[in-house]
Coordinates of C-alpha atoms in Angstrom, one line a residue:
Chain A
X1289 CA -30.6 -21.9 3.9
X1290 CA -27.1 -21.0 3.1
X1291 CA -24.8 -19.5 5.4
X1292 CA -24.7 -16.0 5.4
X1293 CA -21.0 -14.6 5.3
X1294 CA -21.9 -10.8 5.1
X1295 CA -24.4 -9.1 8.0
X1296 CA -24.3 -5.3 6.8
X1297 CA -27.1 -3.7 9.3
X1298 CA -28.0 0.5 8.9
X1299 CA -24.0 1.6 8.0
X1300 CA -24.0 5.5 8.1
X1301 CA -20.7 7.1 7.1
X1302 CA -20.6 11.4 6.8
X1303 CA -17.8 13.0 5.0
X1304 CA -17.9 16.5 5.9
X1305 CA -21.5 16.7 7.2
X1306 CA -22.6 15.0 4.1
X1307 CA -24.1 11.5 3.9
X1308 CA -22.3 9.0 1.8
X1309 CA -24.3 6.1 3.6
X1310 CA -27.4 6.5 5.3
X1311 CA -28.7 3.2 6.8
X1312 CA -27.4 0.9 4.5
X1313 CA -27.9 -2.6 5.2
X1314 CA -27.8 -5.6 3.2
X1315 CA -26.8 -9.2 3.6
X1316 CA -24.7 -11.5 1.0
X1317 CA -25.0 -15.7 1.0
X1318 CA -22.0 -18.0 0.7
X1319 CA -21.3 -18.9 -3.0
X1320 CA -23.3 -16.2 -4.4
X1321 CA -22.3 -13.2 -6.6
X1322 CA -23.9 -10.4 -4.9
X1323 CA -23.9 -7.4 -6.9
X1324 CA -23.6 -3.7 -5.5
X1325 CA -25.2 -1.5 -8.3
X1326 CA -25.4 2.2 -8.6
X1327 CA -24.1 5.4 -10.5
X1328 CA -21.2 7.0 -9.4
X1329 CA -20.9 9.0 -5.8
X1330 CA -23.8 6.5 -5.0
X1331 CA -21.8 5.1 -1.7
X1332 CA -20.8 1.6 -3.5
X1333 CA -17.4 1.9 -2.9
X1334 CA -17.7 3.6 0.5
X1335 CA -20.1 0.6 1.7
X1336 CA -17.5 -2.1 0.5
X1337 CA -15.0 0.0 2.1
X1338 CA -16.3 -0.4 5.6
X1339 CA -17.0 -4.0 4.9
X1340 CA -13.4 -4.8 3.8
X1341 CA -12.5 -2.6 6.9
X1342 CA -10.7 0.0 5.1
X1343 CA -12.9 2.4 6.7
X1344 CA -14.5 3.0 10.0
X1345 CA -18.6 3.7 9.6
X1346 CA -20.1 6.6 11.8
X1347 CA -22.8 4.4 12.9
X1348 CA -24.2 0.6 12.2
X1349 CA -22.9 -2.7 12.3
X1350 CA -20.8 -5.2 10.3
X1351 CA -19.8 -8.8 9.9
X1352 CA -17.9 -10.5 7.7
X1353 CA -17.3 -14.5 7.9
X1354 CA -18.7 -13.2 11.7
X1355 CA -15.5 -11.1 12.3
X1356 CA -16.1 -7.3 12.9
X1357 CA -13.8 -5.8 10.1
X1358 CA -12.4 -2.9 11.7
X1359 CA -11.8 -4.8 15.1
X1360 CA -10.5 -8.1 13.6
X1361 CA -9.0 -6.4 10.3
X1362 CA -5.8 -8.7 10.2
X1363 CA -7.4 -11.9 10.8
X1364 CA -10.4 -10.6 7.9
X1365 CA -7.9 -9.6 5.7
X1366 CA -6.7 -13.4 5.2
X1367 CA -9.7 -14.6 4.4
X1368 CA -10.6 -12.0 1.6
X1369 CA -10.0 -10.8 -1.6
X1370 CA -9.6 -7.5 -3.1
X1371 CA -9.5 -6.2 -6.8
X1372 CA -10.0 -2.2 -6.3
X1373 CA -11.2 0.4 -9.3
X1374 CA -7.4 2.3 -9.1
X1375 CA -4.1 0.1 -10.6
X1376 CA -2.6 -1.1 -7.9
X1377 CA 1.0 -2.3 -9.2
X1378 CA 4.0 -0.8 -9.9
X1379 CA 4.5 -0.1 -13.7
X1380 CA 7.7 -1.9 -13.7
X1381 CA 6.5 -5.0 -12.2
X1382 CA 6.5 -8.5 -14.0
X1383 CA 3.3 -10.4 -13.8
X1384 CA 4.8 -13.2 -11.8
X1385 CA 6.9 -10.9 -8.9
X1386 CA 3.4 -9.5 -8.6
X1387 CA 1.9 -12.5 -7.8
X1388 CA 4.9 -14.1 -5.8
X1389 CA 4.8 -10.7 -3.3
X1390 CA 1.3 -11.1 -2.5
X1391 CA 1.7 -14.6 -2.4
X1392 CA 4.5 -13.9 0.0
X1393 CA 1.4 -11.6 2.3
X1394 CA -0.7 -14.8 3.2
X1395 CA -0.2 -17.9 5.2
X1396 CA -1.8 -20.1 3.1
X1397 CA -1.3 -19.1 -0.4
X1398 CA -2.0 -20.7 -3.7
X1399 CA 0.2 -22.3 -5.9
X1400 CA 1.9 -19.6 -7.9
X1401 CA 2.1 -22.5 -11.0
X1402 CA -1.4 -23.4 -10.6
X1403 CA -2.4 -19.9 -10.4
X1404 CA -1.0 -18.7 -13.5
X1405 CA -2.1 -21.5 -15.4
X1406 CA -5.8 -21.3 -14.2
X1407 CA -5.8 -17.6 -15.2
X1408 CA -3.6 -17.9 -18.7
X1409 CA -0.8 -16.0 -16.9
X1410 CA 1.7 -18.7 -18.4
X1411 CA 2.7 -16.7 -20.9
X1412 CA 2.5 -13.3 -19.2
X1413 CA 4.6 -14.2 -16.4
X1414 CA 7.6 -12.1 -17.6
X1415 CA 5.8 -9.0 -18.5
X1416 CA 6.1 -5.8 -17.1
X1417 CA 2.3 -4.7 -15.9
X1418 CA 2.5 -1.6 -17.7
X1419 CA 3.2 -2.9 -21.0
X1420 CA -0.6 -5.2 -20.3
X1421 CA -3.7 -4.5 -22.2
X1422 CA -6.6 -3.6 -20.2
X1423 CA -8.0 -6.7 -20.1
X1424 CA -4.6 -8.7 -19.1
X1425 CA -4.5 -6.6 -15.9
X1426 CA -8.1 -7.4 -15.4
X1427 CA -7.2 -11.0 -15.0
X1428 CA -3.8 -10.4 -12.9
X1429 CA -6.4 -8.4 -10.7
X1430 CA -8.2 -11.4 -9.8
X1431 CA -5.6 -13.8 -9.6
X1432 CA -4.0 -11.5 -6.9
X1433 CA -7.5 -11.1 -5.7
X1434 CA -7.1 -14.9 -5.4
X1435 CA -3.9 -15.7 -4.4
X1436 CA -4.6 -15.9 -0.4
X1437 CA -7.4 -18.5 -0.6
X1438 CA -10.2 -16.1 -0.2
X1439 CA -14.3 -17.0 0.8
X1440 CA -15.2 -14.1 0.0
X1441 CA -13.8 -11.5 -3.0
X1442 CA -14.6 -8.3 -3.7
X1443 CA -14.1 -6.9 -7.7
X1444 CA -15.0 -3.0 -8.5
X1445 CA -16.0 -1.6 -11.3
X1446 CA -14.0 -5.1 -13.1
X1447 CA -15.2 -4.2 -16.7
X1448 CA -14.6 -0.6 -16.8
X1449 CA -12.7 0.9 -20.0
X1450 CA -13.0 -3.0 -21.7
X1451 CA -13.6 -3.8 -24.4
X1452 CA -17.4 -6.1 -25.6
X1453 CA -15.5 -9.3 -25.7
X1454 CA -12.9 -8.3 -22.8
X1455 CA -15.9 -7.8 -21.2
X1456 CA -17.3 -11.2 -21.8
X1457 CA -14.2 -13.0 -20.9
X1458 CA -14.3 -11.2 -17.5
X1459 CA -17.5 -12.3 -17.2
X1460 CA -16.5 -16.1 -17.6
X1461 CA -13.8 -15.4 -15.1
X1462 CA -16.3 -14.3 -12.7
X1463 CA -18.7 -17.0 -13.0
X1464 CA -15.4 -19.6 -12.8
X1465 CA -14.6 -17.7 -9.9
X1466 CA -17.5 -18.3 -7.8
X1467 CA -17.8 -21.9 -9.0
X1468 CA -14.2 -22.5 -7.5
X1469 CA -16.2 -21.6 -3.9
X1470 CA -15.8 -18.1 -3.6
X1471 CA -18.6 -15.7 -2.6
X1472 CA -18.4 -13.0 -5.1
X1473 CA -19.2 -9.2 -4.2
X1474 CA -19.6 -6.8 -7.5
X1475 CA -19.4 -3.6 -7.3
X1476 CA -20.9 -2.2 -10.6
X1477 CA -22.5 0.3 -13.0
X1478 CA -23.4 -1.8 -15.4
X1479 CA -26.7 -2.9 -15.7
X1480 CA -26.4 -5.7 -18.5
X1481 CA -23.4 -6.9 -16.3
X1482 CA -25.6 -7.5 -13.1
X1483 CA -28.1 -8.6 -14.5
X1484 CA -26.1 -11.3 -16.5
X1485 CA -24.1 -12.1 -13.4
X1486 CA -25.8 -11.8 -10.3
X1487 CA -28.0 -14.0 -8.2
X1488 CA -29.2 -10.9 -6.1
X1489 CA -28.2 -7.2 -6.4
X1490 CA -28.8 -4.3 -4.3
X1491 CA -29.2 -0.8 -5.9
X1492 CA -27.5 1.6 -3.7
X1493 CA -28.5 5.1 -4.7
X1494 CA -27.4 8.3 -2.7
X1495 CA -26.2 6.1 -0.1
X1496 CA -29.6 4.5 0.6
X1497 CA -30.5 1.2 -0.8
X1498 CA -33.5 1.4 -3.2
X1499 CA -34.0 -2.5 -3.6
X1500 CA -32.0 -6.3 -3.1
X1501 CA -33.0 -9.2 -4.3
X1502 CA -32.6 -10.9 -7.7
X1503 CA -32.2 -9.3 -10.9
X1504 CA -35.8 -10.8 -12.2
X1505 CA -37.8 -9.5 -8.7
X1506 CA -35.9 -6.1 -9.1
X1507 CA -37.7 -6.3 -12.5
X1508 CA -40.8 -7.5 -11.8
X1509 CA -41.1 -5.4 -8.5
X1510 CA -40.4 -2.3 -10.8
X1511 CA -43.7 -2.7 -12.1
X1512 CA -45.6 -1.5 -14.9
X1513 CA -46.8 -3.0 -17.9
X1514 CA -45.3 -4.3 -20.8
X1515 CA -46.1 -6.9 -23.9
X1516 CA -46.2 -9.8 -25.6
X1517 CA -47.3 -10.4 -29.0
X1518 CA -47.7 -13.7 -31.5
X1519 CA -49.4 -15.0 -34.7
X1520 CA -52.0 -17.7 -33.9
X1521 CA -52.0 -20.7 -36.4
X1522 CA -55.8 -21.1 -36.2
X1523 CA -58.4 -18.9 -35.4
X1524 CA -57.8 -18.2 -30.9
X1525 CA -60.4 -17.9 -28.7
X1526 CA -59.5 -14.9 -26.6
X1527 CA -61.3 -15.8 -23.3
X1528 CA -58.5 -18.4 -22.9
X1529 CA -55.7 -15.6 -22.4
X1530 CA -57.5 -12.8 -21.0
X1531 CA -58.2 -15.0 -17.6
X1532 CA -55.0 -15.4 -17.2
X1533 CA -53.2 -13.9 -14.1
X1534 CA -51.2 -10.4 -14.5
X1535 CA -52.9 -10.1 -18.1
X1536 CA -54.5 -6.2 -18.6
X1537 CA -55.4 -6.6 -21.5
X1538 CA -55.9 -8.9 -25.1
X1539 CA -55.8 -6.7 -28.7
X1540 CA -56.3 -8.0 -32.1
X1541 CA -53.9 -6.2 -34.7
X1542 CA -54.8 -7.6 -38.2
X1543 CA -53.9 -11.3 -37.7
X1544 CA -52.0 -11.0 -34.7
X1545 CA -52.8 -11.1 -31.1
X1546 CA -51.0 -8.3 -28.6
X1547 CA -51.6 -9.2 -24.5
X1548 CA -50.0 -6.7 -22.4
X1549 CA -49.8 -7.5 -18.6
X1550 CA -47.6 -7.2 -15.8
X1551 CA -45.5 -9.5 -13.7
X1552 CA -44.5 -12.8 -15.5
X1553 CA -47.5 -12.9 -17.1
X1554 CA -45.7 -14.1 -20.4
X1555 CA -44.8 -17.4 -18.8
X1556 CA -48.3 -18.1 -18.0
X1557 CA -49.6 -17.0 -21.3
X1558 CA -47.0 -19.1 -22.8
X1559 CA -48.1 -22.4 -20.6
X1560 CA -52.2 -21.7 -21.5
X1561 CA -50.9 -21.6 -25.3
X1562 CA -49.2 -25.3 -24.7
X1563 CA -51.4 -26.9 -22.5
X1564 CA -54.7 -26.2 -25.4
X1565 CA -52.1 -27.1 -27.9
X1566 CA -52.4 -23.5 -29.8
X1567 CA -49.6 -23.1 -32.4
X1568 CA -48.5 -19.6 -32.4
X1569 CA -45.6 -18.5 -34.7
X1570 CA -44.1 -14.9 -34.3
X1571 CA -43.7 -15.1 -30.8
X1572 CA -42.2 -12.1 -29.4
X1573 CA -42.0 -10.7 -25.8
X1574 CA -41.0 -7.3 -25.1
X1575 CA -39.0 -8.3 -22.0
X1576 CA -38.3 -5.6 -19.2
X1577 CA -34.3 -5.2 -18.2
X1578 CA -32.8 -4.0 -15.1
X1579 CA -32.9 -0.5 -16.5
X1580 CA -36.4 -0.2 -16.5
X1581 CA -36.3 -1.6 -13.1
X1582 CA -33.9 1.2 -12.2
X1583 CA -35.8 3.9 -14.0
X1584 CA -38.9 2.9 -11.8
X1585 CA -36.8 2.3 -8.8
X1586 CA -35.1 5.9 -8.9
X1587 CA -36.9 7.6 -10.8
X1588 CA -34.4 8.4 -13.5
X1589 CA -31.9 6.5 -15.5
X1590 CA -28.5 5.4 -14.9
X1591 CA -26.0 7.5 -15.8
X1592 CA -23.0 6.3 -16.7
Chain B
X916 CA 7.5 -11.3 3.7
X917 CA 9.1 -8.1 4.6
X918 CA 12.3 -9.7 2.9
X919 CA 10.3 -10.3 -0.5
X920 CA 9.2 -6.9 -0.4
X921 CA 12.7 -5.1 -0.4
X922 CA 13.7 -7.7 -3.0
X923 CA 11.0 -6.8 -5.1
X924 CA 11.3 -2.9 -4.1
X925 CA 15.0 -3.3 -5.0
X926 CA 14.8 -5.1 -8.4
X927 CA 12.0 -2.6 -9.6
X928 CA 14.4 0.0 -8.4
X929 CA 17.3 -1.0 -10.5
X930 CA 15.0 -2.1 -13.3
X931 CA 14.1 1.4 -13.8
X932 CA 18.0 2.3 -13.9
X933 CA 17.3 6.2 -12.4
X934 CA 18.6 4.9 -8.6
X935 CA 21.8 2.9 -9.9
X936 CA 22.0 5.8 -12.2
X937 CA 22.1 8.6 -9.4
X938 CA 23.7 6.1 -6.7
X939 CA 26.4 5.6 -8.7
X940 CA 27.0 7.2 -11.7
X941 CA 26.5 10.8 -10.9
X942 CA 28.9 10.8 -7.9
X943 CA 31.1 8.9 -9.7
X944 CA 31.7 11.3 -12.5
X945 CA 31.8 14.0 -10.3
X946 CA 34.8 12.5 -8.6
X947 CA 36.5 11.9 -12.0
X948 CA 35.7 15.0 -13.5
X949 CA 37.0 16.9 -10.4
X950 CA 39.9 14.0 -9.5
X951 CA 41.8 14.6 -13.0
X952 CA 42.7 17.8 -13.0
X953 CA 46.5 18.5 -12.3
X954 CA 47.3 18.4 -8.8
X955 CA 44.0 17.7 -7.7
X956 CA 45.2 15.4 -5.2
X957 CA 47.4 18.1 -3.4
X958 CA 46.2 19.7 0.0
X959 CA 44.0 22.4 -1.6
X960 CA 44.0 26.2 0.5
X961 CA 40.5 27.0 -0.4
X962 CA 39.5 23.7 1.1
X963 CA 40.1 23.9 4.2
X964 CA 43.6 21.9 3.4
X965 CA 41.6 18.9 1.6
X966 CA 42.4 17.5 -1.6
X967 CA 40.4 18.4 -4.4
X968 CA 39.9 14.6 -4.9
X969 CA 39.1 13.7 -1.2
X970 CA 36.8 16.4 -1.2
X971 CA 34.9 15.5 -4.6
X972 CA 34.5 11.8 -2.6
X973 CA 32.8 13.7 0.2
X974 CA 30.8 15.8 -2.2
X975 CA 29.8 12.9 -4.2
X976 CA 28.3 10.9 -0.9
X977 CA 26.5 14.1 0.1
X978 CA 24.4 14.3 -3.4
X979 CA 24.4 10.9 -3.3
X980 CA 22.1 11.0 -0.2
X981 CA 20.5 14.4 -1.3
X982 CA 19.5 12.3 -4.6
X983 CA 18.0 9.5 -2.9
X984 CA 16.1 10.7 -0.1
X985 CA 14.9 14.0 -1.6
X986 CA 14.2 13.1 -5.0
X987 CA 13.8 9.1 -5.5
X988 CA 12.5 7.8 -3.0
X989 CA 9.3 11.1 -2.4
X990 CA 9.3 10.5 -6.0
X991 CA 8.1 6.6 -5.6
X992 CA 6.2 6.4 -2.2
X993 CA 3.6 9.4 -4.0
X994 CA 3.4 7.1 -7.2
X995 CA 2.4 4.3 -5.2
X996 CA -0.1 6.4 -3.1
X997 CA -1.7 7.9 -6.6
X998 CA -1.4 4.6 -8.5
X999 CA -3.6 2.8 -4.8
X1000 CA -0.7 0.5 -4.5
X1001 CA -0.5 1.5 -1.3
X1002 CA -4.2 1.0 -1.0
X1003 CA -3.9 -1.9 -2.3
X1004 CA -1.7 -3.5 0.3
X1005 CA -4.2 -2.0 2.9
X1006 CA -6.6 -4.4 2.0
X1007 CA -4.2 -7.6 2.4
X1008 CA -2.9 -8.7 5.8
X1009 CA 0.0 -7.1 5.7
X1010 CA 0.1 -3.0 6.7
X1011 CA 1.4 -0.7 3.9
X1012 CA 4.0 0.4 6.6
X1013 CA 6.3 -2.1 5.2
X1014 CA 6.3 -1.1 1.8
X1015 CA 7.3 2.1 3.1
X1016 CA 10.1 0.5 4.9
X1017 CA 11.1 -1.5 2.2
X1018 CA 12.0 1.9 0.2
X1019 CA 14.2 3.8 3.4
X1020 CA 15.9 0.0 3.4
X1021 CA 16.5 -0.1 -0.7
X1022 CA 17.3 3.7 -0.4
X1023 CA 19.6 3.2 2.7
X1024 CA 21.6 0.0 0.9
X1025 CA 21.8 2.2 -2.5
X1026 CA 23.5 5.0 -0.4
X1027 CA 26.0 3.1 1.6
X1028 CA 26.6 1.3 -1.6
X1029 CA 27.5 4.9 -3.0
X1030 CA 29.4 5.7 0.4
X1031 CA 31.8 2.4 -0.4
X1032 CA 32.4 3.0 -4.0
X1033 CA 33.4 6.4 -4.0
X1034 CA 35.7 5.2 -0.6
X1035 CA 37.3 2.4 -2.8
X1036 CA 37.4 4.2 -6.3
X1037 CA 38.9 6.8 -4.6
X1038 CA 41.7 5.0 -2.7
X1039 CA 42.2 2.7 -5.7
X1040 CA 42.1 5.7 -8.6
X1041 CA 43.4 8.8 -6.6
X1042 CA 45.0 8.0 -4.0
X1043 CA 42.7 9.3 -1.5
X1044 CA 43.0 8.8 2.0
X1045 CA 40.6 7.0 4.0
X1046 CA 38.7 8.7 7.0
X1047 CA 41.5 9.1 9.6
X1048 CA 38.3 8.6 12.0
X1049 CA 36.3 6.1 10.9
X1050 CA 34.3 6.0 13.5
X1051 CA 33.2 9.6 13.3
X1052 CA 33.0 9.3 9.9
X1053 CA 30.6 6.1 9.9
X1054 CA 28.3 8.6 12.7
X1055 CA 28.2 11.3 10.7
X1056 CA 27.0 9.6 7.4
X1057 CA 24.4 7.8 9.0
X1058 CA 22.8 10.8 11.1
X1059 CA 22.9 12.9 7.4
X1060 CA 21.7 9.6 6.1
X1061 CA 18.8 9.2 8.2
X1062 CA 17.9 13.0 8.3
X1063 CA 17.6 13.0 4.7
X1064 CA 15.5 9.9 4.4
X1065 CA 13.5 11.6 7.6
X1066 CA 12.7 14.4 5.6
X1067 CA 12.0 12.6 2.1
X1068 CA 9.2 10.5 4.2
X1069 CA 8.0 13.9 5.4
X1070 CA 7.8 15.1 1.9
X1071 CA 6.3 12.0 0.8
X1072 CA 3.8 12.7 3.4
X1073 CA 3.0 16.0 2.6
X1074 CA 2.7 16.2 -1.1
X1075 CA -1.1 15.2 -2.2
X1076 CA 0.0 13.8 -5.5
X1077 CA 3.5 12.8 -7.0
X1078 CA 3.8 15.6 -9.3
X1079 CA 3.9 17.5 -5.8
X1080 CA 6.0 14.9 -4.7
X1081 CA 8.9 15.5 -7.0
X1082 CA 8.2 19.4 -7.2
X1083 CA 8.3 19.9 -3.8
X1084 CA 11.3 17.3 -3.5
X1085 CA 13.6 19.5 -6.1
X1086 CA 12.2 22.1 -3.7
X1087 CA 14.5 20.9 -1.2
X1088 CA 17.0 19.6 -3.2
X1089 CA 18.7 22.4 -4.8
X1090 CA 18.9 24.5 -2.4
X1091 CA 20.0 21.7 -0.1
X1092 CA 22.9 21.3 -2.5
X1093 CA 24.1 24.8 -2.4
X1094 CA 24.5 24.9 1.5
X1095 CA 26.2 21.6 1.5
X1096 CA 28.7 24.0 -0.9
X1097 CA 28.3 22.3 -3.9
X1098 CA 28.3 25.3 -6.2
X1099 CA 30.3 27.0 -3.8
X1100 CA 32.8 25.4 -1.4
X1101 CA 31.9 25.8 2.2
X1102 CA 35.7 27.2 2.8
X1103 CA 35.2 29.5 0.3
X1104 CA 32.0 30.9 2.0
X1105 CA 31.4 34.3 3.9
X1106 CA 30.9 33.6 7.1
X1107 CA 27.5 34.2 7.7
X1108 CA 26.7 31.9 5.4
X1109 CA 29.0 29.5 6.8
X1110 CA 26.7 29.6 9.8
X1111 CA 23.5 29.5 7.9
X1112 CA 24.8 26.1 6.2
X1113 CA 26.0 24.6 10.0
X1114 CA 22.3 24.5 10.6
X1115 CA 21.1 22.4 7.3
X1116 CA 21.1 19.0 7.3
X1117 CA 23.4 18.4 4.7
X1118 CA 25.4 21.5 5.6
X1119 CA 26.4 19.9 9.0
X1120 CA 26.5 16.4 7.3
X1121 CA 29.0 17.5 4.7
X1122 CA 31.2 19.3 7.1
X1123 CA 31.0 16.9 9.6
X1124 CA 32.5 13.9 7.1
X1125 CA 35.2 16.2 5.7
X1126 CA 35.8 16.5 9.3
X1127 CA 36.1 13.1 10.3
X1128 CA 37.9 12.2 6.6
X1129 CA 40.9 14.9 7.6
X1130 CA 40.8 13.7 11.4
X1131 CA 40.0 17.0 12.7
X1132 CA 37.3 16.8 15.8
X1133 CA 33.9 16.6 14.5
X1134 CA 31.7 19.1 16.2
X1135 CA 29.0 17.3 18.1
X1136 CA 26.5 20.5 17.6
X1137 CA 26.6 19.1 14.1
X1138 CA 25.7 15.9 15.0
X1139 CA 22.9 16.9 17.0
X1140 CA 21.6 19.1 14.6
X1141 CA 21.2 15.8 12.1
X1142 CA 20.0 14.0 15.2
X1143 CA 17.2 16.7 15.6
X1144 CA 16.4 17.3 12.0
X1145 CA 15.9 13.0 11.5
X1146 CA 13.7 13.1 15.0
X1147 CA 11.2 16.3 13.9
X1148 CA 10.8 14.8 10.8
X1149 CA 10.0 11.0 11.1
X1150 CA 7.5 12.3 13.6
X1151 CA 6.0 14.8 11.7
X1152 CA 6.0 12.4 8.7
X1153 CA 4.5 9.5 10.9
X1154 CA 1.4 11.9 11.8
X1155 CA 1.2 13.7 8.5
X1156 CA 1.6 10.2 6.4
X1157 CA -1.8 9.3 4.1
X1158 CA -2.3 5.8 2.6
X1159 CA -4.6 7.4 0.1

C-alpha cells in the first residue's frame, strides 16, 4: 500500500447559504495522478482550494503530506505545487525572471539551468510572457509549478483553450511529471483527458462526489450493456460464448456473431475465442468511455 | 527574496517605460517649459515671492507623487489581483503582502528619484535655490509621499477590477491636482479655497515644501493633516485589501 499524501474527509464549504461542497471526501496516493473531474461551478476548484489552504472549509477535515493546510500553510506551501486556471504573471515578464522569483520563494529550489532545459525553456528564456502562445505558458506553468521541489502538484483546467497537439504535449508533460516523483492532482473537464491520464478520478458534481476510483471501474460501475461483434473463420458453436460471465446475450447477423454483455465481458469472450483456437476476423468492440460513465453517474452529460 | 521581488517589480516597471516616463519626464518638462520663460527665475508676486522656476520644481515633485501613487501604482496592484498574480503568490510560501510592498518601495525610489532630479536640474539649469530648510523640506515630502501611496493602496483596495482601479484613481487625481494649485496657483486663490486646499493631502504637501524651499516656518497643522490622511488610509486599506 502506498502512502497516502492527501486525507480529504466530508469538506463542506457555503458561500452565501449555498453549498459549494457538501461532504466531500476523497483520498489521493503518492506518485499517482489523481484526477478531479466535473463541469463547471461543480466545487473542483473550491475543494483543491481548501486543500492547498487557500481557503478555510465550513466543516470537515484535511491533510496534506499529514500537515493541516490552513494551520501549517507556510510549511505546506514548500512542499507543493500550484498551476491555477487564471495567468498568473505579469505581461511584461521574461520567462526566466519568472522562474528566478519563484525560485527566489523556496528554500530548496531547482536548478533554474536544469529547469529550463527539462521543460524546453532554453530558448524562451528571454521572452516576455505575454508575447507566449498558449501552450508555451502552459509549460512555464508547470515549471513554476515545479520550481520548489514539490511531492505533490496541483494543475487546473491545464489544457484549456489548446490546441489537439498542444493538448498532447501537455499530456506528455504530465505523465513526465509524475514519473520525476511527483504526485499529480488534475483538476479537469475533460473526459478523454482523465481518462487518458489518470490512475483514479473522482467526479465531483454539485459539490458532492458521485464516484472515485479508476477511470475503467468508473466505466464498468456505470453499467449497462454494450457490444462486441466479429466474423468467425469457421462455423462457431455458440454455447461456447453465451456461458461466459457478463454475456446477455449471443445474435447471428448474416455471417457475423454480435454478443452484448456488461462488465468486461469482451476480455473474457476474447480469452474463450483463444483458448478453443477460434479465428475470428472483424473484431470490433464497442468500448464504453468515461462519458457514458458520467451520463450514468449524473444522469446527464457533461457540459462543457 | 523580498530583494528579488523589488528588482523584478522595478525592471518590469521601467520595462514598460509609463513610470520613468511620468517619474521623470513629465516633471521635467514642466520645469522647462515653465523655467524658460523671461524672468522666470525672479521672485514672482503672485507666488507668494517664489520664482517661477523654484516653484515649477515644487510643482513638478507634487505631480510626480500624485502620478505614482494615484495612478501607477492602483493601476498595477488591480492588474495583478485580476490577472491571479497575486493569487498566485498565495499559494507559494511567501505571502502576497510583499509584492505589495515591493510596489510602495519601486514607487517610493521612483519618487525620491523625481525629488532629486528636479532639485539638481534645477540648481544646475536655473539657478534655483535649494530648500533653505532641508530638514522640513525632507519631512514634508515624505508625509505627502506616504499619504499618497496610503491612499493609492486604499484605492487599490477598493476598486473590484483595474478598469476601476485606474478610473477611480483619475478620480482622485485631477481633482487632487487642482487643489495642490496646479491649474491655479495656490497664491492666486480666494481664500476659501485656500482653506479647502490646506486640508488635501497634496494641498498641505505642496504648501508645506514651497514652505520649507523659501525657509518660511512650515505649519505643523499641515503636517499633521498628511500624518492623518497616510494613518486613515493604510488602515483602511489594510482591512479593505482583497487578494482575489
Amino acid at each position: 500500500m502506498r502512502h497516502t499524501v492527501i486525507e480529504v474527509e466530508d469538506l463542506g464549504k457555503r458561500y452565501g447559504g449555498r453549498p459549494v461542497l457538501d461532504g466531500v471526501s476523497f483520498t489521493v496516493a503518492e506518485g499517482e495522478i489523481f484526477g478531479i473531474l466535473g463541469p463547471n461551478g461543480a466545487g473542483k476548484t473550491t475543494a483543491v482550494e481548501c486543500v492547498e489552504g487557500l481557503r478555510v472549509p465550513d466543516t470537515g477535515t484535511v491533510r496534506v503530506l499529514g500537515m493541516d493546510p490552513h494551520a501549517q500553510g507556510d510549511r505546506l506551501r514548500e512542499r507543493i505545487g500550484v498551476q491555477l486556471q487564471e495567468t498568473g504573471l505579469p505581461g511584461s515578464i521574461r520567462v526566466g525572471e519568472a522562474l528566478e522569483l519563484y525560485s527566489s520563494f523556496y528554500r530548496e529550489p531547482r536548478d533554474l539551468p536544469g529547469l529550463l532545459a527539462e521543460w524546453g525553456l532554453e530558448d524562451k528564456r528571454n521572452v516576455r510572457y505575454s508575447k507566449l502562445s498558449g501552450g508555451w505558458r502552459q509549460r512555464v506553468h508547470i515549471a513554476l509549478a515545479l520550481v520548489g521541489r514539490p511531492r505533490v502538484a496541483f494543475l487546473d483546467e491545464l489544457t484549456t483553450g489548446l490546441d489537439p497537439q498542444a493538448r498532447r504535449d501537455t499530456w506528455r508533460l504530465i505523465r513526465r511529471v509524475r514519473e520525476s516523483g511527483v504526485t499529480v492532482v488534475l483538476i479537469s473537464h475533460f473526459m478523454d483527458e482523465v481518462e487518458e491520464l489518470c490512475d483514479r478520478v473522482t467526479v465531483l458534481d454539485g459539490g458532492r462526489v458521485r464516484a472515485t476510483g479508476t477511470p475503467a471501474e468508473l466505466i464498468a460501475r456505470a453499467g449497462g450493456e454494450h457490444r462486441m461483434s466479429f466474423r468467425p473463420v469457421d462455423d462457431l458453436d455458440p454455447s461456447l460464448v453465451t456461458s461466459l460471465p457478463g454475456v446477455t446475450g449471443v445474435e447471428r447477423d448474416g455471417r457475423r456473431v454480435v454478443v452484448t454483455g456488461t462488465g468486461d465481458f469482451a476480455t473474457a469472450v476474447t480469452a474463450a475465442l483463444a483458448r478453443d483456437h477460434v479465428l475470428v476476423a472483424e473484431l470490433r468492440i464497442d468500448r464504453r468511455t468515461l462519458d457514458d460513465a458520467y451520463l450514468a453517474l449524473t444522469g446527464r452529460p457533461l457540459e462543457v | 527574496m523580498l530583494g528579488r521581488i523589488i528588482a523584478v517589480e522595478f525592471r518590469l516597471r521601467m520595462r514598460e517605460l509609463l513610470t520613468p516616463l511620468f517619474a521623470l519626464a513629465l516633471p521635467l518638462a514642466l520645469l522647462f517649459g515653465f523655467g524658460l520663460v523671461p524672468g522666470a527665475d525672479r521672485p514672482a508676486e503672485g507666488l507668494g515671492g517664489q520664482a517661477l522656476t523654484e516653484y515649477m520644481a515644487a510643482l513638478g515633485i507634487a505631480v510626480a507623487f500624485a502620478i505614482l501613487a494615484l495612478m501607477m501604482m492602483p493601476g498595477v496592484l488591480s492588474d495583478y489581483r485580476e490577472k491571479g498574480v497575486l493569487r498566485r503568490m498565495r499559494a507559494t510560501p511567501v505571502r502576497p503582502s510583499a509584492l505589495l510592498l515591493a510596489q510602495l518601495v519601486v514607487n517610493a525610489g521612483a519618487a525620491l528619484v523625481s525629488v532629486a532630479t528636479l532639485l539638481a536640474v534645477g540648481t544646475a539649469v536655473f539657478g534655483t535655490a535649494l530648500p533653505r530648510d532641508p530638514a522640513a523640506f525632507a519631512a514634508a515630502a515624505l508625509l505627502c509621499l506616504g499619504a499618497l501611496l496610503a491612499i493609492g493602496a486604499l484605492v487599490t483596495a477598493v476598486s473590484p477590477s483595474a478598469r476601476a482601479g485606474n478610473a477611480l484613481g483619475s478620480l482622485l487625481f485631477f481633482p487632487s491636482l487642482f487643489f495642490a494649485g496646479v491649474y491655479l496657483p495656490y497664491d492666486k486663490m480666494p481664500g476659501p479655497l485656500q482653506r479647502v486646499c490646506d486640508l488635501t493631502p497634496l494641498g498641505a504637501g505642496l504648501r508645506a515644501m514651497r514652505d520649507a524651499w523659501m525657509g518660511h516656518d512650515v505649519r505643523i497643522s499641515q503636517l499633521a493633516i498628511m500624518a492623518l490622511y497616510g494613518l486613515v488610509a493604510t488602515v483602511a486599506a489594510a482591512r479593505l485589501f482583497r487578494w482575489e
